[in-house]
Coordinates of C-alpha atoms in Angstrom, one line a residue:
R1 CA 0.0 0.0 0.0
A2 CA 1.3 3.5 -0.9
V3 CA 2.5 5.6 2.0
S4 CA 0.4 8.7 2.5
G5 CA 1.6 11.9 3.9
K6 CA -0.4 14.6 5.7
G7 CA -3.9 15.1 4.4
K8 CA -4.0 11.5 2.9
H9 CA -1.8 12.8 0.1
R10 CA -0.1 9.8 -1.6
L11 CA 3.7 10.2 -1.4
K12 CA 5.8 9.6 -4.6
S13 CA 7.7 6.3 -4.7
L14 CA 11.1 6.0 -6.4
S15 CA 9.4 4.6 -9.6
D16 CA 6.9 7.5 -9.6
M17 CA 9.9 9.9 -9.5
L18 CA 11.3 8.3 -12.7
K19 CA 8.2 7.5 -14.8
G20 CA 5.9 9.6 -17.0
K21 CA 6.1 13.0 -18.5
Q22 CA 6.9 14.7 -15.2
G23 CA 9.5 12.1 -14.2
R24 CA 13.3 12.5 -14.0
F25 CA 14.0 11.3 -17.5
R26 CA 11.4 13.2 -19.6
Q27 CA 11.4 16.3 -17.5
N28 CA 15.0 16.8 -16.6
L29 CA 17.3 14.6 -18.7
L30 CA 15.7 14.2 -22.2
G31 CA 14.3 17.7 -22.3
K32 CA 15.7 20.6 -20.3
R33 CA 15.2 24.4 -20.1
V34 CA 18.0 26.0 -21.9
D35 CA 20.0 29.3 -21.9
Y36 CA 19.8 31.8 -24.8
S37 CA 16.1 31.1 -25.2
G38 CA 12.9 33.1 -24.6
R39 CA 9.1 32.9 -25.1
S40 CA 6.4 35.3 -26.0
V41 CA 3.0 35.8 -27.6
I42 CA 3.0 36.0 -31.4
V43 CA 1.4 38.7 -33.5
V44 CA 1.2 39.1 -37.3
G45 CA 4.1 40.8 -39.1
P46 CA 2.6 41.8 -42.4
N47 CA 5.6 43.8 -43.5
L48 CA 8.2 41.1 -42.9
Q49 CA 9.9 39.1 -45.6
L50 CA 9.5 35.3 -45.6
H51 CA 12.9 34.8 -43.9
Q52 CA 12.4 37.4 -41.2
C53 CA 10.7 37.6 -37.8
G54 CA 10.2 40.6 -35.5
L55 CA 12.1 40.2 -32.1
P56 CA 11.1 42.5 -29.2
K57 CA 14.1 44.8 -28.3
K58 CA 14.2 43.9 -24.6
M59 CA 14.0 40.2 -25.4
A60 CA 16.8 40.4 -27.9
L61 CA 19.0 42.4 -25.5
E62 CA 18.6 39.6 -22.9
L63 CA 19.2 36.8 -25.5
F64 CA 22.3 38.4 -26.9
K65 CA 23.7 40.0 -23.7
P66 CA 27.1 38.3 -23.7
F67 CA 27.7 39.2 -27.4
V68 CA 26.6 42.8 -26.8
M69 CA 29.0 43.1 -23.8
R70 CA 31.9 41.8 -25.8
R71 CA 31.1 44.2 -28.7
L72 CA 30.9 47.2 -26.2
V73 CA 34.4 46.4 -25.0
E74 CA 35.7 46.0 -28.6
K75 CA 34.3 49.4 -29.6
G76 CA 35.7 51.1 -26.6
F77 CA 32.4 51.9 -24.8
A78 CA 33.6 49.9 -21.8
H79 CA 37.0 49.0 -20.4
N80 CA 36.2 45.5 -19.2
I81 CA 33.3 43.0 -19.2
K82 CA 32.2 44.2 -15.7
S83 CA 31.6 47.8 -16.9
A84 CA 30.0 46.5 -20.1
K85 CA 27.6 44.5 -18.0
R86 CA 26.7 47.6 -16.1
I87 CA 26.1 49.5 -19.3
V88 CA 23.8 46.8 -20.6
E89 CA 21.8 46.6 -17.3
R90 CA 21.3 50.3 -17.3
V91 CA 20.2 50.1 -21.0
R92 CA 22.3 53.1 -22.1
P93 CA 21.5 54.4 -25.7
E94 CA 24.6 53.0 -27.2
V95 CA 23.5 49.5 -26.3
W96 CA 20.8 49.5 -29.0
D97 CA 23.2 50.4 -31.8
V98 CA 25.6 47.7 -30.7
L99 CA 22.7 45.2 -30.5
E100 CA 21.6 46.1 -34.0
E101 CA 25.1 45.3 -35.2
V102 CA 25.4 42.0 -33.3
I103 CA 22.0 40.7 -34.4
K104 CA 22.9 40.9 -38.1
D105 CA 25.3 38.0 -37.8
Y106 CA 22.9 35.6 -36.0
L107 CA 19.8 33.7 -37.0
V108 CA 17.3 32.8 -34.3
L109 CA 15.1 29.6 -34.2
L110 CA 11.4 29.9 -33.6
N111 CA 9.5 26.9 -32.3
R112 CA 5.8 26.4 -31.6
A113 CA 4.7 23.5 -29.4
P114 CA 3.5 20.9 -30.2
S115 CA 6.4 20.1 -32.6
L116 CA 4.7 17.6 -34.8
H117 CA 7.0 17.8 -37.9
R118 CA 10.3 19.3 -38.8
L119 CA 8.7 22.6 -39.9
S120 CA 7.7 23.3 -36.3
I121 CA 11.2 24.7 -35.8
Q122 CA 12.5 27.2 -38.4
A123 CA 15.3 29.7 -38.6
F124 CA 14.7 33.5 -39.2
E125 CA 16.6 36.7 -39.4
A126 CA 15.6 38.8 -36.4
K127 CA 14.4 42.4 -36.9
L128 CA 14.4 44.5 -33.7
I129 CA 10.9 45.8 -32.9
E130 CA 9.2 47.8 -30.1
G131 CA 6.7 46.1 -27.8
S132 CA 6.8 42.7 -26.2
A133 CA 5.3 40.3 -28.8
I134 CA 7.2 38.3 -31.4
Q135 CA 6.1 39.2 -35.0
L136 CA 5.6 36.2 -37.3
H137 CA 5.3 36.2 -41.1
P138 CA 1.7 35.3 -42.0
L139 CA 2.8 32.7 -44.6
V140 CA 4.7 30.5 -42.2
C141 CA 1.6 30.1 -40.0
A142 CA 0.4 26.9 -41.8
A143 CA 3.8 25.2 -41.2
F144 CA 3.7 26.0 -37.4
N145 CA -0.1 25.5 -37.3
A146 CA -0.1 29.0 -35.6
D147 CA -2.7 31.6 -35.4
F148 CA -2.8 35.0 -33.6
D149 CA -5.4 34.3 -30.9
G150 CA -2.9 34.2 -28.1
D151 CA -0.5 31.5 -29.3
Q152 CA 3.0 31.6 -27.8
M153 CA 6.3 30.7 -29.5
A154 CA 9.8 30.0 -28.1
V155 CA 13.0 31.6 -29.5
H156 CA 16.4 30.0 -29.4
V157 CA 19.8 31.3 -30.4
P158 CA 22.1 28.8 -32.1
L159 CA 25.6 29.6 -30.7
S160 CA 28.4 27.7 -32.5
R161 CA 29.5 28.6 -36.0
K162 CA 28.4 25.2 -37.2
A163 CA 24.9 25.6 -35.6
Q164 CA 24.5 29.0 -37.3
E165 CA 25.6 27.6 -40.6
E166 CA 23.2 24.7 -40.4
A167 CA 20.4 27.1 -39.5
R168 CA 21.2 29.3 -42.5
T169 CA 21.5 26.5 -45.1
R170 CA 18.9 24.0 -43.9
M171 CA 16.5 25.7 -41.5
L172 CA 15.9 29.1 -42.9
S173 CA 12.2 29.5 -43.6
K174 CA 12.6 30.4 -47.3
Y175 CA 14.3 27.1 -47.9
N176 CA 11.5 25.1 -46.3
L177 CA 8.6 25.8 -48.6
L178 CA 7.5 22.2 -49.2
S179 CA 5.6 20.1 -46.8
P180 CA 7.3 16.8 -45.8
A181 CA 3.8 15.2 -45.8
H182 CA 2.9 15.7 -49.5
G183 CA 5.6 17.6 -51.2
D184 CA 3.4 20.5 -52.2
P185 CA 4.2 24.1 -51.1
I186 CA 3.1 24.7 -47.5
I187 CA 3.4 28.5 -47.7
T188 CA 0.1 29.0 -49.5
P189 CA -1.6 32.4 -49.0
S190 CA -4.8 32.3 -46.9
Q191 CA -7.6 34.5 -45.4
D192 CA -7.1 38.2 -46.0
I193 CA -4.5 37.7 -48.8
V194 CA -6.9 35.4 -50.7
L195 CA -9.7 37.9 -50.2
G196 CA -7.7 40.8 -51.5
C197 CA -6.5 38.9 -54.6
Y198 CA -10.0 37.5 -55.3
Y199 CA -11.5 41.0 -55.0
I200 CA -9.2 42.6 -57.6
S201 CA -9.4 39.7 -60.1
Q202 CA -13.2 39.7 -60.2
V203 CA -15.0 41.2 -63.3
R204 CA -18.1 43.4 -62.7
D205 CA -20.0 44.0 -65.9
G206 CA -21.4 47.5 -66.2
A207 CA -18.8 49.0 -63.7
L208 CA -17.4 52.5 -64.4
G209 CA -15.4 52.5 -67.7
S210 CA -16.6 49.0 -68.9
G211 CA -15.7 48.3 -72.6
K212 CA -13.1 51.0 -73.0
K213 CA -10.0 50.2 -75.1
F214 CA -6.4 51.1 -74.3
S215 CA -3.3 51.0 -76.4
N216 CA -1.1 49.7 -73.6
V217 CA -1.0 48.9 -69.9
D218 CA 0.4 52.3 -68.8
E219 CA -2.5 54.1 -70.5
A220 CA -5.0 51.9 -68.7
M221 CA -3.3 52.5 -65.3
L222 CA -3.4 56.3 -66.0
A223 CA -7.1 56.1 -66.6
Y224 CA -7.5 54.1 -63.3
D225 CA -5.5 56.7 -61.4
K226 CA -7.6 59.5 -62.8
G227 CA -10.8 57.7 -61.7
V228 CA -12.1 57.0 -65.2
V229 CA -12.1 53.2 -64.9
A230 CA -13.1 51.0 -61.9
I231 CA -10.8 48.3 -60.7
Q232 CA -13.2 45.5 -61.7
A233 CA -14.5 46.9 -65.0
P234 CA -14.0 44.8 -68.1
I235 CA -11.7 46.7 -70.5
W236 CA -9.6 45.9 -73.6
I237 CA -5.8 46.4 -73.5
R238 CA -3.2 45.9 -76.2
M239 CA -0.2 44.1 -74.6
E240 CA 2.8 41.9 -75.2
G241 CA 2.7 38.2 -74.2
E242 CA 0.2 35.4 -74.2
P243 CA -2.5 34.3 -71.8
Q244 CA -1.4 31.5 -69.4
G245 CA -4.0 28.8 -68.8
K246 CA -7.7 29.2 -69.3
N247 CA -9.6 32.6 -69.6
D248 CA -12.8 32.8 -67.7
R249 CA -14.6 35.0 -70.3
E250 CA -15.4 33.9 -73.9
N251 CA -13.8 35.7 -76.9
S252 CA -11.5 37.7 -74.5
V253 CA -8.3 37.3 -76.6
R254 CA -7.5 38.7 -80.1
V255 CA -4.1 37.6 -81.3
L256 CA -2.2 40.5 -83.0
S257 CA 0.9 40.4 -85.3
P258 CA 4.1 40.0 -83.2
S259 CA 6.3 43.0 -82.5
A260 CA 9.6 43.7 -84.4
D261 CA 11.6 41.4 -82.1
G262 CA 9.1 38.5 -82.5
T263 CA 7.4 39.0 -79.1
P264 CA 3.8 37.8 -79.3
R265 CA 1.1 40.5 -78.9
M266 CA -2.6 40.4 -78.1
M267 CA -5.7 42.5 -77.5
L268 CA -7.1 41.2 -74.2
E269 CA -10.3 41.8 -72.4
T270 CA -9.2 42.1 -68.8
T271 CA -9.5 44.4 -65.8
I272 CA -7.3 46.9 -64.0
G273 CA -7.3 44.5 -61.0
R274 CA -6.0 41.6 -63.1
V275 CA -3.3 43.9 -64.5
L276 CA -2.2 44.8 -61.0
L277 CA -2.1 41.2 -60.0
N278 CA -0.1 40.1 -63.1
N279 CA 2.4 42.9 -62.5
E280 CA 3.2 41.3 -59.2
L281 CA 3.8 37.9 -60.8
L282 CA 7.3 36.9 -62.1
P283 CA 7.5 37.1 -65.9
P284 CA 7.2 33.3 -66.6
L285 CA 4.0 33.1 -64.6
R286 CA 2.0 35.8 -66.6
Y287 CA -0.6 36.4 -68.0
R288 CA -3.4 34.9 -65.9
N289 CA -6.7 36.3 -67.1
R290 CA -9.1 34.6 -64.7
V291 CA -10.5 35.0 -61.2
I292 CA -7.8 34.0 -58.7
D293 CA -9.1 32.3 -55.6
K294 CA -7.2 30.3 -52.9
K295 CA -6.7 27.4 -55.4
G296 CA -5.4 29.8 -58.0
L297 CA -2.8 31.3 -55.6
R298 CA -1.7 27.8 -54.6
E299 CA -1.2 27.0 -58.3
I300 CA 0.9 30.2 -58.7
I301 CA 3.2 29.3 -55.9
A302 CA 3.5 25.7 -57.1
D303 CA 4.1 26.7 -60.7
C304 CA 6.8 29.2 -59.6
Y305 CA 8.7 26.6 -57.6
Q306 CA 8.5 24.0 -60.4
Y307 CA 9.6 26.5 -63.1
Y308 CA 12.7 27.8 -61.2
T309 CA 13.8 24.4 -59.9
N310 CA 14.0 23.0 -63.5
T311 CA 17.4 23.5 -65.0
K312 CA 15.9 23.6 -68.5
N313 CA 14.3 27.0 -67.7
L314 CA 17.5 28.6 -66.6
S315 CA 20.0 30.3 -69.0
A316 CA 23.7 29.4 -69.0
E317 CA 24.5 32.8 -67.5
E318 CA 22.1 32.2 -64.6
I319 CA 23.6 28.7 -63.9
A320 CA 27.2 30.2 -64.0
E321 CA 26.1 32.9 -61.5
L322 CA 24.6 30.2 -59.2
K323 CA 27.9 28.2 -59.4
A324 CA 29.8 31.3 -58.4
A325 CA 27.4 32.0 -55.5
W326 CA 27.3 28.4 -54.2
P327 CA 30.7 26.8 -54.9
G328 CA 30.9 23.1 -54.1
K329 CA 27.2 22.4 -54.3
S330 CA 25.6 20.1 -56.9
E331 CA 23.6 21.6 -59.7
T332 CA 20.4 20.1 -58.3
E333 CA 20.9 21.6 -54.9
M334 CA 21.8 25.0 -56.4
V335 CA 18.7 25.1 -58.5
R336 CA 16.6 24.0 -55.5
I337 CA 18.0 26.9 -53.5
F338 CA 17.5 29.3 -56.4
G339 CA 13.9 28.1 -56.9
S340 CA 13.1 28.5 -53.2
E341 CA 14.4 32.1 -53.2
K342 CA 12.4 33.0 -56.3
T343 CA 9.3 31.4 -54.8
A344 CA 9.7 33.2 -51.5
Q345 CA 10.1 36.4 -53.4
Q346 CA 6.8 35.6 -55.3
A347 CA 5.0 34.7 -52.2
D348 CA 6.0 38.0 -50.5
K349 CA 4.7 40.0 -53.5
I350 CA 1.3 38.2 -53.4
K351 CA 1.1 38.7 -49.6
A352 CA 1.7 42.5 -50.0
L353 CA -0.8 42.8 -52.9
G354 CA -3.5 40.7 -51.0
F355 CA -3.3 42.7 -47.8
K356 CA -3.3 46.0 -49.6
N357 CA -6.3 45.3 -51.7
A358 CA -8.3 43.6 -48.9
T359 CA -7.8 46.9 -47.0
Y360 CA -8.8 49.1 -50.0
G361 CA -11.8 46.8 -50.8
G362 CA -13.0 47.3 -47.3
M363 CA -14.8 43.9 -47.3
T364 CA -16.4 43.2 -43.9
I365 CA -19.7 41.7 -42.9
G366 CA -22.5 43.3 -41.0
I367 CA -25.9 41.8 -40.0
N368 CA -27.6 43.3 -43.1
D369 CA -25.3 41.3 -45.4
I370 CA -26.9 38.1 -44.2
E371 CA -30.2 37.8 -46.0
V372 CA -32.8 35.1 -45.3
P373 CA -34.2 33.7 -48.6
Q374 CA -38.0 33.8 -48.8
K375 CA -37.9 30.3 -50.3
K376 CA -36.8 29.0 -46.9
Y377 CA -40.3 29.4 -45.3
E378 CA -41.9 27.5 -48.2
I379 CA -39.3 24.6 -47.9
V380 CA -39.9 24.4 -44.1
G381 CA -43.7 24.5 -44.6
N382 CA -43.6 21.6 -47.2
A383 CA -41.3 19.6 -44.9
E384 CA -43.8 20.1 -42.0
V385 CA -46.7 18.8 -44.1
Q386 CA -44.7 15.7 -45.1
V387 CA -43.7 15.0 -41.5
A388 CA -47.4 15.3 -40.4
D389 CA -48.3 12.8 -43.2
V390 CA -45.7 10.3 -41.9
E391 CA -47.0 10.7 -38.3
K392 CA -50.5 10.0 -39.6
Q393 CA -49.2 6.7 -41.2
F394 CA -47.5 5.7 -38.0
R395 CA -50.6 6.3 -35.9
R396 CA -52.6 4.1 -38.3
G397 CA -50.0 1.4 -37.8
L398 CA -48.9 1.4 -41.4
I399 CA -45.2 1.9 -40.5
T400 CA -43.0 1.0 -37.5
E401 CA -41.4 3.4 -35.0
E402 CA -38.0 3.0 -36.6
E403 CA -39.4 3.6 -40.1
R404 CA -41.2 6.7 -38.9
Y405 CA -37.9 8.0 -37.4
Q406 CA -35.8 7.3 -40.5
E407 CA -38.4 8.9 -42.8
V408 CA -38.7 12.1 -40.6
V409 CA -34.9 12.5 -40.5
R410 CA -34.7 12.0 -44.3
I411 CA -37.4 14.7 -44.9
W412 CA -35.5 17.2 -42.7
Q413 CA -32.1 16.4 -44.3
E414 CA -33.7 17.0 -47.7
A415 CA -35.2 20.3 -46.5
T416 CA -31.7 21.4 -45.2
K417 CA -30.2 20.6 -48.6
L418 CA -32.9 22.6 -50.4
T419 CA -32.3 25.5 -48.0
I420 CA -28.6 25.5 -48.8
V421 CA -29.4 25.7 -52.5
A422 CA -31.9 28.6 -51.8
V423 CA -29.2 30.5 -49.7
K424 CA -26.7 30.0 -52.5
D425 CA -29.1 31.3 -55.2
N426 CA -30.0 34.3 -53.0
M427 CA -26.4 35.4 -52.4
N428 CA -25.0 38.5 -54.1
Q429 CA -21.8 37.2 -55.7
F430 CA -20.1 40.6 -55.1
G431 CA -21.3 40.7 -51.4
P432 CA -18.6 40.3 -48.8
V433 CA -20.2 37.0 -47.4
A434 CA -20.2 35.3 -50.8
M435 CA -16.7 36.6 -51.6
M436 CA -15.2 35.3 -48.4
S437 CA -16.8 31.9 -49.0
T438 CA -16.2 31.4 -52.8
S439 CA -12.6 32.7 -52.7
G440 CA -11.7 30.2 -50.0
A441 CA -10.7 32.9 -47.6
R442 CA -13.0 31.8 -44.8
G443 CA -16.2 29.9 -44.2
N444 CA -18.2 27.6 -46.4
I445 CA -21.8 27.4 -47.7
N446 CA -22.9 25.2 -44.8
Q447 CA -21.8 27.9 -42.3
I448 CA -23.5 30.6 -44.4
S449 CA -26.7 28.4 -44.5
Q450 CA -26.7 28.2 -40.7
M451 CA -26.5 32.0 -40.5
S452 CA -29.2 32.7 -43.1
G453 CA -31.0 29.4 -43.9
M454 CA -31.7 26.9 -41.2
R455 CA -29.5 25.1 -38.7
G456 CA -31.1 21.7 -39.4
L457 CA -30.8 18.5 -37.5
M458 CA -28.6 18.1 -34.3
S459 CA -27.3 15.1 -32.4
D460 CA -28.0 14.1 -28.8
P461 CA -25.2 13.2 -26.4
T462 CA -25.2 9.6 -27.6
G463 CA -24.7 10.7 -31.2
R464 CA -28.2 9.8 -32.4
I465 CA -29.9 12.5 -34.6
I466 CA -32.7 14.4 -32.8
E467 CA -35.7 14.3 -35.2
Q468 CA -36.9 17.8 -34.4
P469 CA -34.6 20.1 -36.4
I470 CA -33.7 23.7 -35.6
K471 CA -35.8 25.6 -38.1
A472 CA -34.3 29.0 -37.2
N473 CA -31.0 30.5 -38.2
F474 CA -28.5 32.8 -36.4
R475 CA -29.8 35.8 -38.3
E476 CA -33.3 35.3 -36.9
G477 CA -32.1 34.1 -33.6
L478 CA -32.5 30.7 -31.8
S479 CA -35.1 30.0 -29.1
V480 CA -34.0 28.7 -25.7
L481 CA -34.8 25.1 -26.7
D482 CA -32.9 25.5 -30.0
Y483 CA -29.9 26.8 -28.2
F484 CA -30.0 24.0 -25.6
V485 CA -30.3 21.3 -28.4
S486 CA -27.3 23.0 -30.2
T487 CA -25.1 22.6 -27.1
H488 CA -25.0 18.8 -27.2
G489 CA -23.2 18.7 -30.6
G490 CA -20.9 21.6 -29.6
R491 CA -19.8 19.9 -26.4
K492 CA -19.3 16.5 -28.1
G493 CA -17.2 18.2 -30.8
L494 CA -14.9 19.8 -28.3
A495 CA -14.5 16.6 -26.2
D496 CA -13.9 14.5 -29.3
T497 CA -11.2 16.9 -30.5
A498 CA -9.4 16.8 -27.2
L499 CA -9.4 13.0 -27.0
R500 CA -8.3 12.6 -30.6
T501 CA -5.4 15.0 -30.1
A502 CA -4.2 13.0 -27.0
E503 CA -4.6 9.7 -28.8
A504 CA -2.7 10.8 -31.9
G505 CA 0.1 12.2 -29.8
Y506 CA 0.5 8.9 -27.9
L507 CA 0.4 6.9 -31.1
T508 CA 3.1 9.1 -32.7
R509 CA 5.3 8.7 -29.6
R510 CA 5.0 4.9 -29.8
L511 CA 5.8 4.9 -33.5
V512 CA 8.9 7.1 -33.0
D513 CA 10.1 4.7 -30.2
V514 CA 9.6 1.7 -32.4
A515 CA 11.4 3.3 -35.4
Q516 CA 14.3 4.4 -33.2
D517 CA 16.6 1.6 -34.3
V518 CA 15.9 2.0 -38.1
I519 CA 19.0 3.8 -39.5
V520 CA 20.1 4.4 -43.1
T521 CA 23.4 2.5 -43.7
I522 CA 23.7 2.3 -47.5
E523 CA 22.0 4.2 -50.4
D524 CA 20.8 1.1 -52.3
C525 CA 20.6 -2.4 -50.9
G526 CA 20.0 -3.7 -54.5
T527 CA 16.8 -5.7 -53.7
E528 CA 14.4 -6.4 -56.5
D529 CA 11.5 -6.5 -54.0
G530 CA 9.0 -3.7 -53.8
I531 CA 5.3 -3.0 -53.2
W532 CA 2.4 -2.5 -55.7
L533 CA 0.4 0.8 -55.8
H534 CA -3.0 0.2 -57.2
A535 CA -5.4 2.6 -58.9
A536 CA -8.3 0.5 -57.3
D537 CA -7.3 1.9 -53.9
D538 CA -7.9 5.6 -55.0
D539 CA -11.3 5.9 -53.4
E540 CA -10.3 4.3 -50.1
L541 CA -7.1 6.4 -49.8
M542 CA -8.8 9.5 -51.2
E543 CA -5.9 10.3 -53.5
K544 CA -5.3 9.3 -57.2
L545 CA -2.6 6.9 -58.1
S546 CA -0.9 9.6 -60.2
V547 CA -0.5 11.7 -57.1
R548 CA 0.6 8.9 -54.8
M549 CA 3.4 7.7 -57.1
V550 CA 5.2 11.0 -57.5
G551 CA 8.5 10.8 -55.7
R552 CA 8.5 7.0 -55.5
I553 CA 11.3 4.9 -57.1
L554 CA 10.4 2.3 -59.7
A555 CA 11.3 -1.2 -58.6
A556 CA 11.1 -2.6 -62.2
P557 CA 11.0 -1.2 -65.7
L558 CA 7.5 0.1 -66.7
Y559 CA 6.2 -0.2 -70.2
D560 CA 3.2 1.1 -72.1
K561 CA 0.8 -1.9 -72.5
K562 CA -0.2 -0.9 -76.0
T563 CA 2.9 0.4 -77.7
G564 CA 5.6 -1.3 -75.6
E565 CA 7.3 2.1 -75.0
L566 CA 9.5 2.3 -71.9
L567 CA 7.9 4.9 -69.5
G568 CA 10.5 4.6 -66.8
D569 CA 13.4 2.3 -66.0
R570 CA 14.2 0.5 -62.7
N571 CA 15.5 2.8 -59.9
V572 CA 14.2 5.9 -61.7
E573 CA 12.3 8.5 -59.6
I574 CA 8.7 9.1 -60.8
D575 CA 8.4 12.9 -61.4
D576 CA 5.4 14.8 -62.6
D577 CA 6.1 14.1 -66.3
I578 CA 6.5 10.3 -65.8
A579 CA 3.4 10.3 -63.6
Q580 CA 1.4 12.1 -66.3
R581 CA 2.5 9.7 -69.0
I582 CA 1.6 6.7 -66.8
D583 CA -1.8 8.3 -66.2
D584 CA -2.3 8.9 -69.9
C585 CA -1.6 5.2 -70.6
H586 CA -4.3 4.2 -68.1
I587 CA -1.9 2.0 -66.2
E588 CA -3.7 0.5 -63.2
S589 CA -0.8 -0.5 -60.9
V590 CA 2.8 0.4 -60.4
Y591 CA 5.6 -1.6 -58.7
V592 CA 7.8 0.7 -56.6
R593 CA 10.7 0.5 -54.1
S594 CA 9.8 0.6 -50.4
T595 CA 11.7 0.7 -47.1
L596 CA 9.5 -2.2 -46.0
S597 CA 11.3 -4.5 -48.5
C598 CA 14.8 -3.3 -47.8
Q599 CA 17.5 -6.0 -47.5
S600 CA 20.3 -4.0 -45.9
E601 CA 21.8 -5.4 -42.7

C-alpha cells in the first residue's frame, strides 16, 4: 500500500519519480530548459519578408547579452566586461546600436509547441521591434499551425558557428517551402491575402469604364489613377505576351501580329485588378486572365517553384552565377535553393498585394449582409406537411417506429439541402459574405446556411440524430430550446477533438520509439522486391494513383501496354512528367521500391 503523507496525500515512490512526463527522464534529462532562449506571444508581421521575424528589443537584449557586452568592450564603450555588463543593465542608448550590429550575424530559431513535424522549428533573421510580442510572417503560420489568438512561441539562439551555418543553409524558412507530408508548397496564402487577390481579379460588368479600349497597360493605369475606370470593370488592353492557362470569359483574346523582335502580342479583355495582379507575378507566370481564388494562388506558388527548380528553364549565365554564389554544391541543390528564393520572393509579392487590396476593398460583414431567402419558409412548410403525413401513417399502424424516425430524419435532411441551395441562389456574388466563401478565404456554404437558412438536424449526447430540427438560423435568432439542443453537438465536438489529439500524440510517440533503431546505412541495398500501388485503392485512400506515385522509385522497368514504349526504368524516380505519362496510358498498378522490403543489414 502506498505511504500517505499529511492530508491523505499519496507520497511519490522511487518509480513515480522516474516514470511519465513529469518524471526525472522526460522532465530533466531528455528535455531541459536552456539558456539563450525566450518565449512570448506572437502577432502578425505583415511587412516582414519570408525569412524574417520581429524580435522585441528587450527580449533580444537579454538573449544576446554576452555578445553585446563583448562588442561594447571591442568598440571602446567599456574598459572591461564588468563595466560592459553595467552599461547593458542600465540600458544606455549606445546598447541599441551595438545590439543592432550583433543581431545581423545571427539567425534565431522559432518553435511552436507541439512540434509535430520538422517545420515546427524554423530559422529566421531577427528584426528588432518595439513592444513585447514576437512578429511572425503570415505565410509560415500553416507550417507552425499557428494563429494569432494568443499562441506563444519559443525563441532559441544557435551559438556555435556550425549551428549557425546549419540554421542558415537548412532551417531558414525560405528554404522550407514544401511540406514533408505531401511535397506541395506549404506556404500558400490564406484568409485576407486570398480575399484581396480575389477581389481585384473579379469582373463586374457595367462598372465604371466598362468596354473602354487602351493601347497599352500604362494608358489603362493612368485612366484608373484618374478615376475614369473602376478596378473590376472589363476593358480591352493591347499588350505583349500570351494568356497563361484558361480565360474565364469567352472571346476575350484577339491575337495581334508579333512585335519587331518577335514577341507575341494580343488584345485582351481584362480588368485593372488583373493587370495589378499580373504585375506582381514573375514574368514566366504571366498572364493569368481569370478569377484568382485560394486554389489559383496555390497554383501560382507551385508553378513558380516548379519553373525555377527546373534547369531547362535557366540560361547558361544564370547557372554560371549560381555556381559562383554556391561553390561546391551540386547543380540540383543550387537550383533548389534558387527556386526556393524565387518562390519566397513571389509569395511575398502576393502577400503585400493581397493585404493592400483587402484593405482598399473594405470587405467586412454586418448583419444586413446576411439575407434570409424567402424560399426558406416555403421549404420548411412543405417539410412540416410531409412529417405530419408520416406521423399519420405511423398512428394508423402502417409503418413501424424505426421507419417513422428514419423517414422524418430523411425529410428534414432533404429540406436542409434545399435551404442550402436557396441560400446559394439568393447570395449576391459581389457581397462580402459570398466573396469570403467562394474565394476560399474563410467559411463555407454550410456555415452561411446556418446564418441565413436553417441550422437543421442536431445530435443528442449519444450521437443519435434528434428528429426535431432547428428551423431557425442565427440571423433570426434561436429559441432557448434551439440553443439547448445545439449545445449537445458543440460539447461533443470539443470533447472528441481533445481526445483525438491526445490519442494521436500517444500513437506518434510509440511509432517514434519503435522506429528508433531504423537507420540508413547504405544508399541502395540492391533488392528487387517492392510494393504495388493500385489505382483501385484511389477511393479508399482519397488520392489518385498519379498523385501517390510522384516521388517514389520504380522497382522494375515500366512499359506502355499498347505500344511497348519504356515509360521509366528501374531505380528511376517518378516525377510529374512520368506520372502524367503513366496516367495517360491508363496503367492500373505500379511496382515501386519501399523501405519495408529493404534488404540491408
